[in-house]
Amino acid sequence: MLTETSALLRQRLALDPQRPRYHFLPPSNWMNDPNGFIQWQGQWHLFYQHNPYSPLWGKMHWGHAVSSDLIHWSDLPLALTPTIGSADEAGCYSGCTVDNNGIPTIMYTGTRGAHNEIQTQCLASSHDGLLTWQKYVHNPVLSDVPPEAGQTQDFRDPFVWCEGDTWYMLLGSRIHNVGGAIFLYRSKNLIDWEYLHPLLIGDSKRNGIVWECPNFFKLSEDRWVLIVSAYTAEHINVVYYFVGSYAEQRFTVISEGILDYGQLYAPLTAVDDQDRRVLIGWLREARSNESMEAAGWSGVQSIPRVLSLDPENRLCMSPINLDSIRGRHHHLEAQAVDQRIPLELRGLALDIEAVFEQQALGCCGLALACTEDGSEYLSIFYDVPAQRLMVRYADQERKATVSLAPQERLQLRILLDGSVAEIIVNERISLSARLYPSSAGSHGVQIIGQGAYLHSLDIWEMASIWG
Ligand code: DQQ
């Protein structure tokens, strides 16, 4: 199914050391949010916000890829393209795919206006197994922003689910002078929508000015999870999750957290045939437009993660299905760490599982992508007394509080892949970093720490998913 052109484009860019080898990204050019993520008759379909003409953000199309294991992907033709003179003439923004009585149906936001400021909700369906898509002739199906929003420009990213014979839809938005808002609708046919009320309203001083890309799903017997991507005035965009109970279309929050302390944004979830809730998210770049233009590509998707809740209602995440591309394995036995320990192994495509004991006064972690002259490295460091994770690359630093229970070990899972490092700590704190190694030279791995004790270290060299 891989077209000649996309294979050639991939080959041409494959020598770029910054380009991930086992994470999904398009053959070339720009990608942002995952869209329409769905398992359909055993195959996973991933759509994505895509500018097929440039490595920079632009007129949004829906790219499309398919996979049977969520790791190996084949490119398919564009699924949605803006139509001049229609509700989506400026862009086909984010949305979801649902099974409408056997007919795959996309609900997405169409945009119009010089600044995409007219945002309405549109439908498209497929009659050839999700390959080609026909837009509903009477699009848009929903255009009025609820008056309580006090604004009409931010109203997008439908997330739709079915309960009995009723469809429910969430839209990301904001309430003027208040903060982000998620509006709840219902429908019997995906076409006529009735507004119910806000599912949740934010606070612009605390959690962003616009809430985008909502997800809402039941994750345990009595707990529902709402995920929102909060757009801030400072462009320090953050993904929040809220856990609570849901009854009679009302959501009562009992706890909340940050889904990722780094570059992961606009995640989308889907449920699989084993009833697992799987999340995939856009790993934003942290480099200039000039660098993206020179590279010819921009944007990566995370490795899909299976979600769960722990007894304290914290969202837990575990990367899926990587065994099939794990290559050479390196194992290190338990040992004290009081200085840098360089390992024999080198590489920029690694799956790492490091477990440290929680030594009272210690600090521990790893340095990756280390150049011989010591000028470049990514350090991932846990400070036990401060209970803080610190991730540093060049002049950038990211931090997250990781509170460990007494005696709890620190478990670092790191998916290093070119310019991507997905870091998940004790399955419950995620910090996705980007790094931009300046050469394809050898990149070392070091254990770092003081007064630390390594319990075990396992590292796998990862194969490319593009053959
Ligand atoms: N990206 C899309 C929007 C969404 C935003 C546009 C989030 O639909 O709100 O490309 O990254």
CSV table of C-alpha atoms in Angstrom, one decimal, residues 24-452:
chain,number,residue,atom,x,y,z
A,24,PHE,CA,5.3,7.5,13.0
A,25,LEU,CA,5.7,10.6,10.9
A,26,PRO,CA,4.6,11.4,7.4
A,27,PRO,CA,6.8,10.8,4.3
A,28,SER,CA,7.7,14.5,4.4
A,29,ASN,CA,6.4,18.0,5.3
A,30,TRP,CA,4.3,19.2,8.2
A,31,MET,CA,2.2,17.1,10.7
A,32,ASN,CA,0.5,18.1,13.9
A,33,ASP,CA,-2.5,16.6,15.8
A,34,PRO,CA,-3.5,12.9,15.4
A,35,ASN,CA,-7.0,12.7,14.0
A,36,GLY,CA,-9.7,10.1,13.6
A,37,PHE,CA,-7.8,7.4,15.4
A,38,ILE,CA,-9.8,4.2,15.2
A,39,GLN,CA,-9.4,0.4,15.0
A,40,TRP,CA,-11.6,-0.8,12.2
A,41,GLN,CA,-11.9,-4.5,11.4
A,42,GLY,CA,-8.6,-5.2,13.1
A,43,GLN,CA,-6.6,-2.5,11.3
A,44,TRP,CA,-5.7,0.8,13.0
A,45,HIS,CA,-6.3,4.0,11.0
A,46,LEU,CA,-4.4,7.1,12.0
A,47,PHE,CA,-5.3,10.4,10.3
A,48,TYR,CA,-3.3,13.5,11.1
A,49,GLN,CA,-3.2,17.2,10.6
A,50,HIS,CA,-1.0,17.7,7.6
A,51,ASN,CA,0.3,20.4,5.3
A,52,PRO,CA,1.4,18.3,2.3
A,53,TYR,CA,3.1,21.3,0.6
A,54,SER,CA,5.5,22.5,3.3
A,55,PRO,CA,7.3,21.6,6.5
A,56,LEU,CA,5.6,24.6,8.1
A,57,TRP,CA,2.0,24.9,9.5
A,58,GLY,CA,-0.4,25.8,6.7
A,59,LYS,CA,-3.7,24.9,5.1
A,60,MET,CA,-4.8,21.8,7.0
A,61,HIS,CA,-5.5,18.4,5.2
A,62,TRP,CA,-6.0,15.0,6.8
A,63,GLY,CA,-3.1,12.6,6.1
A,64,HIS,CA,-3.8,8.9,6.6
A,65,ALA,CA,-1.8,5.8,7.5
A,66,VAL,CA,-2.8,2.3,8.5
A,67,SER,CA,-1.3,-0.3,10.8
A,68,SER,CA,-2.0,-3.7,12.2
A,69,ASP,CA,0.1,-3.4,15.4
A,70,LEU,CA,0.3,0.4,16.0
A,71,ILE,CA,4.0,0.3,15.3
A,72,HIS,CA,4.5,-0.5,11.6
A,73,TRP,CA,2.5,2.0,9.4
A,74,SER,CA,1.7,2.2,5.7
A,75,ASP,CA,0.9,5.5,4.0
A,76,LEU,CA,-2.4,5.9,2.4
A,77,PRO,CA,-3.7,8.8,0.2
A,78,LEU,CA,-4.9,12.1,1.8
A,79,ALA,CA,-8.3,11.5,3.4
A,80,LEU,CA,-9.6,15.1,3.5
A,81,THR,CA,-8.6,18.1,1.5
A,82,PRO,CA,-10.2,21.6,1.8
A,83,THR,CA,-12.8,22.4,-0.8
A,84,ILE,CA,-13.0,25.9,-2.1
A,85,GLY,CA,-16.3,27.6,-1.5
A,86,SER,CA,-17.3,25.2,1.3
A,87,ALA,CA,-17.3,25.1,5.1
A,88,ASP,CA,-13.7,23.8,5.1
A,89,GLU,CA,-12.2,26.0,2.4
A,90,ALA,CA,-9.5,27.2,4.7
A,91,GLY,CA,-8.7,24.0,6.5
A,92,CYS,CA,-9.9,20.6,7.6
A,93,TYR,CA,-9.1,20.8,11.3
A,94,SER,CA,-9.0,18.0,14.0
A,95,GLY,CA,-11.7,15.5,14.7
A,96,CYS,CA,-12.6,11.9,15.2
A,97,THR,CA,-13.9,8.8,13.4
A,98,VAL,CA,-16.9,6.8,14.6
A,99,ASP,CA,-18.7,3.6,13.4
A,100,ASN,CA,-22.1,4.9,12.3
A,101,ASN,CA,-24.0,1.6,11.9
A,102,GLY,CA,-21.2,0.1,9.9
A,103,ILE,CA,-20.3,3.3,8.0
A,104,PRO,CA,-17.0,4.9,9.0
A,105,THR,CA,-17.8,8.5,9.6
A,106,ILE,CA,-15.5,11.4,10.3
A,107,MET,CA,-16.6,14.4,12.3
A,108,TYR,CA,-14.2,17.3,11.9
A,109,THR,CA,-13.9,21.1,12.1
A,110,GLY,CA,-14.0,23.0,8.8
A,111,THR,CA,-12.5,26.4,8.8
A,112,ARG,CA,-13.1,29.6,6.8
A,113,GLY,CA,-11.7,33.1,7.0
A,114,ALA,CA,-8.2,34.6,6.7
A,115,HIS,CA,-7.4,33.4,10.2
A,116,ASN,CA,-9.4,30.2,10.3
A,117,GLU,CA,-11.8,32.2,12.5
A,118,ILE,CA,-15.0,30.6,11.2
A,119,GLN,CA,-15.1,27.2,12.7
A,120,THR,CA,-18.0,24.8,12.0
A,121,GLN,CA,-18.5,21.1,12.4
A,122,CYS,CA,-18.6,18.8,9.4
A,123,LEU,CA,-19.2,15.2,8.4
A,124,ALA,CA,-17.6,12.8,5.9
A,125,SER,CA,-18.1,9.1,5.4
A,126,SER,CA,-16.4,6.3,3.6
A,127,HIS,CA,-17.9,3.4,1.5
A,128,ASP,CA,-14.7,1.7,0.5
A,129,GLY,CA,-13.1,0.7,3.9
A,130,LEU,CA,-11.8,4.2,4.9
A,131,LEU,CA,-9.8,4.8,1.8
A,132,THR,CA,-11.8,7.6,0.2
A,133,TRP,CA,-14.1,10.0,2.0
A,134,GLN,CA,-17.2,11.8,0.8
A,135,LYS,CA,-18.1,15.0,2.6
A,136,TYR,CA,-21.7,15.4,3.6
A,137,VAL,CA,-23.4,17.6,1.0
A,138,HIS,CA,-25.1,19.8,3.7
A,139,ASN,CA,-22.0,20.5,5.7
A,140,PRO,CA,-21.6,22.1,8.2
A,141,VAL,CA,-23.9,20.2,10.5
A,142,LEU,CA,-23.2,22.6,13.4
A,143,SER,CA,-22.2,26.2,13.2
A,144,ASP,CA,-23.5,28.2,16.2
A,145,VAL,CA,-21.2,28.6,19.1
A,146,PRO,CA,-23.3,28.6,22.4
A,147,PRO,CA,-24.0,32.3,23.3
A,148,GLU,CA,-22.5,31.8,26.8
A,149,ALA,CA,-19.1,31.5,25.1
A,150,GLY,CA,-19.2,35.2,24.5
A,151,GLN,CA,-17.0,34.7,21.4
A,152,THR,CA,-17.4,32.9,18.0
A,153,GLN,CA,-13.8,32.1,16.9
A,154,ASP,CA,-12.8,29.1,18.9
A,155,PHE,CA,-15.1,26.2,18.5
A,156,ARG,CA,-13.5,23.0,17.3
A,157,ASP,CA,-12.1,19.4,17.5
A,158,PRO,CA,-15.3,17.3,17.8
A,159,PHE,CA,-14.9,14.1,20.0
A,160,VAL,CA,-17.9,11.9,19.6
A,161,TRP,CA,-19.1,8.7,21.3
A,162,CYS,CA,-22.3,6.6,21.5
A,163,GLU,CA,-24.4,5.6,24.4
A,164,GLY,CA,-27.4,3.4,23.6
A,165,ASP,CA,-29.1,5.1,20.6
A,166,THR,CA,-27.7,8.6,21.3
A,167,TRP,CA,-24.5,10.2,20.1
A,168,TYR,CA,-22.7,12.6,22.3
A,169,MET,CA,-20.1,15.2,21.1
A,170,LEU,CA,-17.6,17.4,22.9
A,171,LEU,CA,-16.2,20.6,21.3
A,172,GLY,CA,-13.2,22.5,22.5
A,173,SER,CA,-13.7,26.2,23.0
A,174,ARG,CA,-13.4,29.1,25.5
A,175,ILE,CA,-15.7,31.4,27.5
A,176,HIS,CA,-14.7,35.1,27.0
A,177,ASN,CA,-12.8,36.5,30.1
A,178,VAL,CA,-13.2,33.1,31.9
A,179,GLY,CA,-11.1,30.4,30.3
A,180,GLY,CA,-11.1,27.2,28.3
A,181,ALA,CA,-14.4,25.4,28.0
A,182,ILE,CA,-15.7,22.0,26.7
A,183,PHE,CA,-19.3,22.1,25.4
A,184,LEU,CA,-21.5,19.0,25.4
A,185,TYR,CA,-24.0,18.1,22.6
A,186,ARG,CA,-26.2,15.2,21.7
A,187,SER,CA,-27.8,13.8,18.6
A,188,LYS,CA,-29.7,10.8,17.2
A,189,ASN,CA,-28.2,10.9,13.7
A,190,LEU,CA,-24.8,12.8,13.8
A,191,ILE,CA,-26.5,15.6,11.8
A,192,ASP,CA,-28.9,17.4,14.1
A,193,TRP,CA,-27.2,18.4,17.3
A,194,GLU,CA,-28.7,19.7,20.5
A,195,TYR,CA,-26.5,21.7,22.9
A,196,LEU,CA,-26.7,20.5,26.5
A,197,HIS,CA,-24.2,22.5,28.7
A,198,PRO,CA,-20.5,22.9,29.3
A,199,LEU,CA,-18.9,19.6,30.5
A,200,LEU,CA,-16.2,21.6,32.2
A,201,ILE,CA,-15.0,25.2,32.3
A,202,GLY,CA,-11.4,26.2,33.0
A,203,ASP,CA,-9.7,29.3,34.4
A,204,SER,CA,-7.5,31.3,32.2
A,205,LYS,CA,-5.2,32.2,35.1
A,206,ARG,CA,-4.6,28.6,35.8
A,207,ASN,CA,-5.1,26.3,32.8
A,208,GLY,CA,-5.1,28.1,29.5
A,209,ILE,CA,-7.2,30.4,27.4
A,210,VAL,CA,-8.6,27.9,24.9
A,211,TRP,CA,-9.3,24.2,25.4
A,212,GLU,CA,-8.7,22.2,22.3
A,213,CYS,CA,-8.9,18.5,21.3
A,214,PRO,CA,-11.1,17.1,24.1
A,215,ASN,CA,-11.3,13.3,24.8
A,216,PHE,CA,-13.8,11.8,27.3
A,217,PHE,CA,-14.1,8.1,28.2
A,218,LYS,CA,-14.8,5.7,31.0
A,219,LEU,CA,-11.5,4.2,32.3
A,220,SER,CA,-12.6,2.1,35.3
A,221,GLU,CA,-15.8,0.9,36.9
A,222,ASP,CA,-16.8,4.3,38.1
A,223,ARG,CA,-14.3,6.8,36.8
A,224,TRP,CA,-14.3,8.9,33.6
A,225,VAL,CA,-11.4,10.8,32.3
A,226,LEU,CA,-11.5,14.1,30.4
A,227,ILE,CA,-8.4,15.2,28.5
A,228,VAL,CA,-8.0,18.7,27.2
A,229,SER,CA,-5.1,20.4,25.4
A,230,ALA,CA,-4.8,23.9,26.8
A,231,TYR,CA,-3.6,26.7,24.5
A,232,THR,CA,-1.9,29.4,26.5
A,233,ALA,CA,-1.2,33.1,25.6
A,234,GLU,CA,2.5,32.3,26.0
A,235,HIS,CA,2.3,29.3,23.7
A,236,ILE,CA,3.4,27.0,26.5
A,237,ASN,CA,0.7,24.5,25.7
A,238,VAL,CA,-0.2,21.9,28.3
A,239,VAL,CA,-2.3,18.8,28.2
A,240,TYR,CA,-4.5,18.4,31.4
A,241,TYR,CA,-6.5,15.4,32.5
A,242,PHE,CA,-9.4,15.4,34.9
A,243,VAL,CA,-10.7,12.3,36.6
A,244,GLY,CA,-14.2,12.1,38.0
A,245,SER,CA,-17.7,10.6,38.0
A,246,TYR,CA,-20.2,11.0,35.2
A,247,ALA,CA,-23.9,10.7,35.6
A,248,GLU,CA,-26.9,12.3,33.7
A,249,GLN,CA,-24.5,14.1,31.4
A,250,ARG,CA,-22.7,15.9,34.3
A,251,PHE,CA,-19.1,15.4,35.1
A,252,THR,CA,-17.9,15.8,38.7
A,253,VAL,CA,-14.1,16.1,38.9
A,254,ILE,CA,-12.3,14.5,41.8
A,255,SER,CA,-8.7,14.9,40.8
A,256,GLU,CA,-6.6,16.3,38.0
A,257,GLY,CA,-3.1,16.2,36.6
A,258,ILE,CA,-0.8,17.1,33.8
A,259,LEU,CA,-0.6,14.5,31.1
A,260,ASP,CA,2.9,15.5,29.8
A,261,TYR,CA,5.5,18.0,31.1
A,262,GLY,CA,7.1,18.4,27.7
A,263,GLN,CA,6.3,18.5,24.0
A,264,LEU,CA,3.3,16.1,23.8
A,265,TYR,CA,0.1,17.9,22.6
A,266,ALA,CA,-3.3,17.4,21.2
A,267,PRO,CA,-3.5,13.6,22.0
A,268,LEU,CA,-6.3,11.5,20.8
A,269,THR,CA,-7.5,8.2,22.3
A,270,ALA,CA,-9.4,5.2,20.9
A,271,VAL,CA,-10.6,2.0,22.4
A,272,ASP,CA,-9.4,-1.3,20.9
A,273,ASP,CA,-11.0,-4.7,20.5
A,274,GLN,CA,-9.5,-5.8,23.9
A,275,ASP,CA,-11.3,-2.8,25.5
A,276,ARG,CA,-8.0,-1.0,26.1
A,277,ARG,CA,-7.9,2.8,25.9
A,278,VAL,CA,-5.0,3.8,23.6
A,279,LEU,CA,-3.5,7.3,23.4
A,280,ILE,CA,-1.4,8.8,20.7
A,281,GLY,CA,-0.1,12.4,20.7
A,282,TRP,CA,1.7,14.9,18.6
A,283,LEU,CA,5.3,15.5,19.8
A,284,ARG,CA,5.9,19.2,18.9
A,285,GLU,CA,9.1,20.4,17.5
A,286,ALA,CA,11.3,22.7,19.6
A,287,ARG,CA,13.3,24.2,16.7
A,288,SER,CA,13.0,27.1,14.4
A,289,ASN,CA,11.0,27.4,11.2
A,290,GLU,CA,14.3,27.7,9.3
A,291,SER,CA,15.5,24.4,10.7
A,292,MET,CA,12.2,22.7,9.8
A,293,GLU,CA,12.4,24.1,6.2
A,294,ALA,CA,15.9,22.9,5.9
A,295,ALA,CA,15.0,19.4,7.2
A,296,GLY,CA,11.9,19.1,5.0
A,297,TRP,CA,9.7,17.6,7.7
A,298,SER,CA,8.2,18.6,11.0
A,299,GLY,CA,6.1,16.8,13.7
A,300,VAL,CA,6.2,13.2,15.1
A,301,GLN,CA,3.5,11.1,16.8
A,302,SER,CA,4.2,9.4,20.2
A,303,ILE,CA,4.4,5.7,20.5
A,304,PRO,CA,0.8,4.8,21.3
A,305,ARG,CA,0.3,4.2,25.1
A,306,VAL,CA,-2.3,2.1,26.9
A,307,LEU,CA,-4.0,4.2,29.7
A,308,SER,CA,-5.1,3.1,33.1
A,309,LEU,CA,-5.9,4.7,36.5
A,310,ASP,CA,-4.0,3.8,39.7
A,311,PRO,CA,-5.7,3.6,43.1
A,312,GLU,CA,-5.0,7.3,43.6
A,313,ASN,CA,-6.8,8.2,40.4
A,314,ARG,CA,-3.5,9.1,38.6
A,315,LEU,CA,-3.4,8.5,34.9
A,316,CYS,CA,-0.9,5.8,34.0
A,317,MET,CA,0.6,5.1,30.6
A,318,SER,CA,2.4,2.2,29.1
A,319,PRO,CA,3.9,2.2,25.6
A,320,ILE,CA,2.4,-0.5,23.4
A,321,ASN,CA,3.9,-3.4,21.3
A,322,LEU,CA,7.5,-2.4,21.0
A,323,ASP,CA,8.8,-5.9,21.5
A,324,SER,CA,8.7,-6.6,17.8
A,325,ILE,CA,11.3,-4.0,16.9
A,326,ARG,CA,13.6,-4.4,19.9
A,327,GLY,CA,17.0,-5.6,18.6
A,328,ARG,CA,20.3,-6.2,20.4
A,329,HIS,CA,19.7,-6.2,24.2
A,330,HIS,CA,22.2,-4.8,26.8
A,331,HIS,CA,21.7,-5.6,30.5
A,332,LEU,CA,23.5,-4.1,33.5
A,333,GLU,CA,23.4,-5.6,37.0
A,334,ALA,CA,22.7,-3.8,40.2
A,335,GLN,CA,25.5,-1.5,41.3
A,336,ALA,CA,26.3,1.7,43.2
A,337,VAL,CA,26.6,4.9,41.1
A,338,ASP,CA,28.8,7.7,42.4
A,339,GLN,CA,30.1,9.1,39.2
A,340,ARG,CA,29.4,9.0,35.4
A,341,ILE,CA,29.5,5.5,34.0
A,342,PRO,CA,29.9,5.5,30.2
A,343,LEU,CA,28.5,2.4,28.6
A,344,GLU,CA,29.9,0.5,25.6
A,345,LEU,CA,26.7,1.0,23.7
A,346,ARG,CA,26.0,3.9,21.4
A,347,GLY,CA,23.0,5.0,19.3
A,348,LEU,CA,20.1,7.3,18.8
A,349,ALA,CA,17.3,4.7,18.5
A,350,LEU,CA,17.0,3.0,21.9
A,351,ASP,CA,14.3,1.6,24.2
A,352,ILE,CA,15.6,2.0,27.8
A,353,GLU,CA,14.3,0.6,31.1
A,354,ALA,CA,16.3,1.9,34.1
A,355,VAL,CA,15.4,1.2,37.7
A,356,PHE,CA,17.0,2.9,40.6
A,357,GLU,CA,16.6,2.4,44.3
A,358,GLN,CA,15.4,5.6,46.1
A,359,GLN,CA,18.5,6.4,48.1
A,360,ALA,CA,17.8,9.1,50.7
A,361,LEU,CA,20.2,11.8,49.5
A,362,GLY,CA,21.0,10.6,46.0
A,363,CYS,CA,20.5,11.8,42.5
A,364,CYS,CA,20.4,9.5,39.6
A,365,GLY,CA,19.7,9.2,35.9
A,366,LEU,CA,21.1,8.9,32.4
A,367,ALA,CA,22.8,11.0,29.8
A,368,LEU,CA,21.9,10.1,26.3
A,369,ALA,CA,23.1,11.2,22.8
A,370,CYS,CA,26.4,12.2,24.4
A,371,THR,CA,29.0,13.4,21.8
A,372,GLU,CA,32.7,12.4,22.3
A,373,ASP,CA,33.7,15.9,23.1
A,374,GLY,CA,31.0,16.3,25.8
A,375,SER,CA,29.4,19.3,24.1
A,376,GLU,CA,26.0,17.7,23.4
A,377,TYR,CA,23.9,15.4,25.6
A,378,LEU,CA,20.4,15.0,26.9
A,379,SER,CA,20.4,14.5,30.7
A,380,ILE,CA,17.5,12.9,32.5
A,381,PHE,CA,18.1,13.3,36.2
A,382,TYR,CA,16.1,12.6,39.3
A,383,ASP,CA,16.8,14.5,42.5
A,384,VAL,CA,15.6,12.3,45.4
A,385,PRO,CA,15.4,14.9,48.2
A,386,ALA,CA,13.5,17.3,45.9
A,387,GLN,CA,11.5,14.5,44.4
A,388,ARG,CA,12.1,16.2,41.1
A,389,LEU,CA,12.8,15.0,37.5
A,390,MET,CA,15.0,17.4,35.5
A,391,VAL,CA,15.5,17.0,31.7
A,392,ARG,CA,18.2,19.2,30.1
A,393,TYR,CA,19.3,19.6,26.5
A,394,ALA,CA,21.4,22.5,25.3
A,395,ASP,CA,19.9,25.6,27.0
A,396,GLN,CA,16.5,24.0,27.6
A,397,GLU,CA,15.3,22.6,30.9
A,398,ARG,CA,12.1,20.9,31.8
A,399,LYS,CA,11.0,19.8,35.2
A,400,ALA,CA,8.3,17.6,36.8
A,401,THR,CA,7.6,16.7,40.4
A,402,VAL,CA,7.6,12.9,40.8
A,403,SER,CA,6.5,12.0,44.3
A,404,LEU,CA,7.7,8.5,45.2
A,405,ALA,CA,6.2,6.5,48.0
A,406,PRO,CA,8.7,5.5,50.7
A,407,GLN,CA,10.7,2.5,49.3
A,408,GLU,CA,9.2,3.0,45.9
A,409,ARG,CA,11.9,2.5,43.1
A,410,LEU,CA,12.4,5.0,40.4
A,411,GLN,CA,11.5,3.5,37.0
A,412,LEU,CA,12.6,5.4,34.0
A,413,ARG,CA,11.2,4.3,30.6
A,414,ILE,CA,12.9,6.2,27.8
A,415,LEU,CA,12.1,5.9,24.1
A,416,LEU,CA,15.0,7.7,22.4
A,417,ASP,CA,14.6,8.1,18.6
A,418,GLY,CA,16.6,10.7,16.8
A,419,SER,CA,15.2,14.0,17.9
A,420,VAL,CA,12.6,12.4,20.2
A,421,ALA,CA,12.9,11.3,23.8
A,422,GLU,CA,9.7,10.1,25.4
A,423,ILE,CA,10.3,9.8,29.1
A,424,ILE,CA,7.8,8.0,31.3
A,425,VAL,CA,8.5,7.8,35.1
A,426,ASN,CA,6.9,5.0,37.1
A,427,GLU,CA,4.2,4.8,34.4
A,428,ARG,CA,2.5,7.9,35.7
A,429,ILE,CA,4.6,11.0,34.8
A,430,SER,CA,5.3,11.7,31.2
A,431,LEU,CA,7.8,14.2,29.9
A,432,SER,CA,8.4,14.2,26.1
A,433,ALA,CA,11.6,16.0,25.1
A,434,ARG,CA,13.0,17.0,21.7
A,435,LEU,CA,16.8,17.1,21.1
A,436,TYR,CA,18.6,17.9,17.9
A,437,PRO,CA,21.9,16.1,17.6
A,438,SER,CA,24.1,18.1,15.2
A,439,SER,CA,25.7,15.1,13.5
A,440,ALA,CA,25.2,11.5,12.7
A,441,GLY,CA,28.4,10.6,14.7
A,442,SER,CA,28.5,8.2,17.6
A,443,HIS,CA,26.1,9.0,20.5
A,444,GLY,CA,27.0,7.5,23.9
A,445,VAL,CA,24.9,6.5,26.9
A,446,GLN,CA,26.1,7.2,30.4
A,447,ILE,CA,24.7,6.4,33.8
A,448,ILE,CA,24.8,9.5,36.0
A,449,GLY,CA,24.3,10.0,39.7
A,450,GLN,CA,25.7,10.5,43.2
A,451,GLY,CA,24.9,8.4,46.2
A,452,ALA,CA,22.7,6.4,43.9
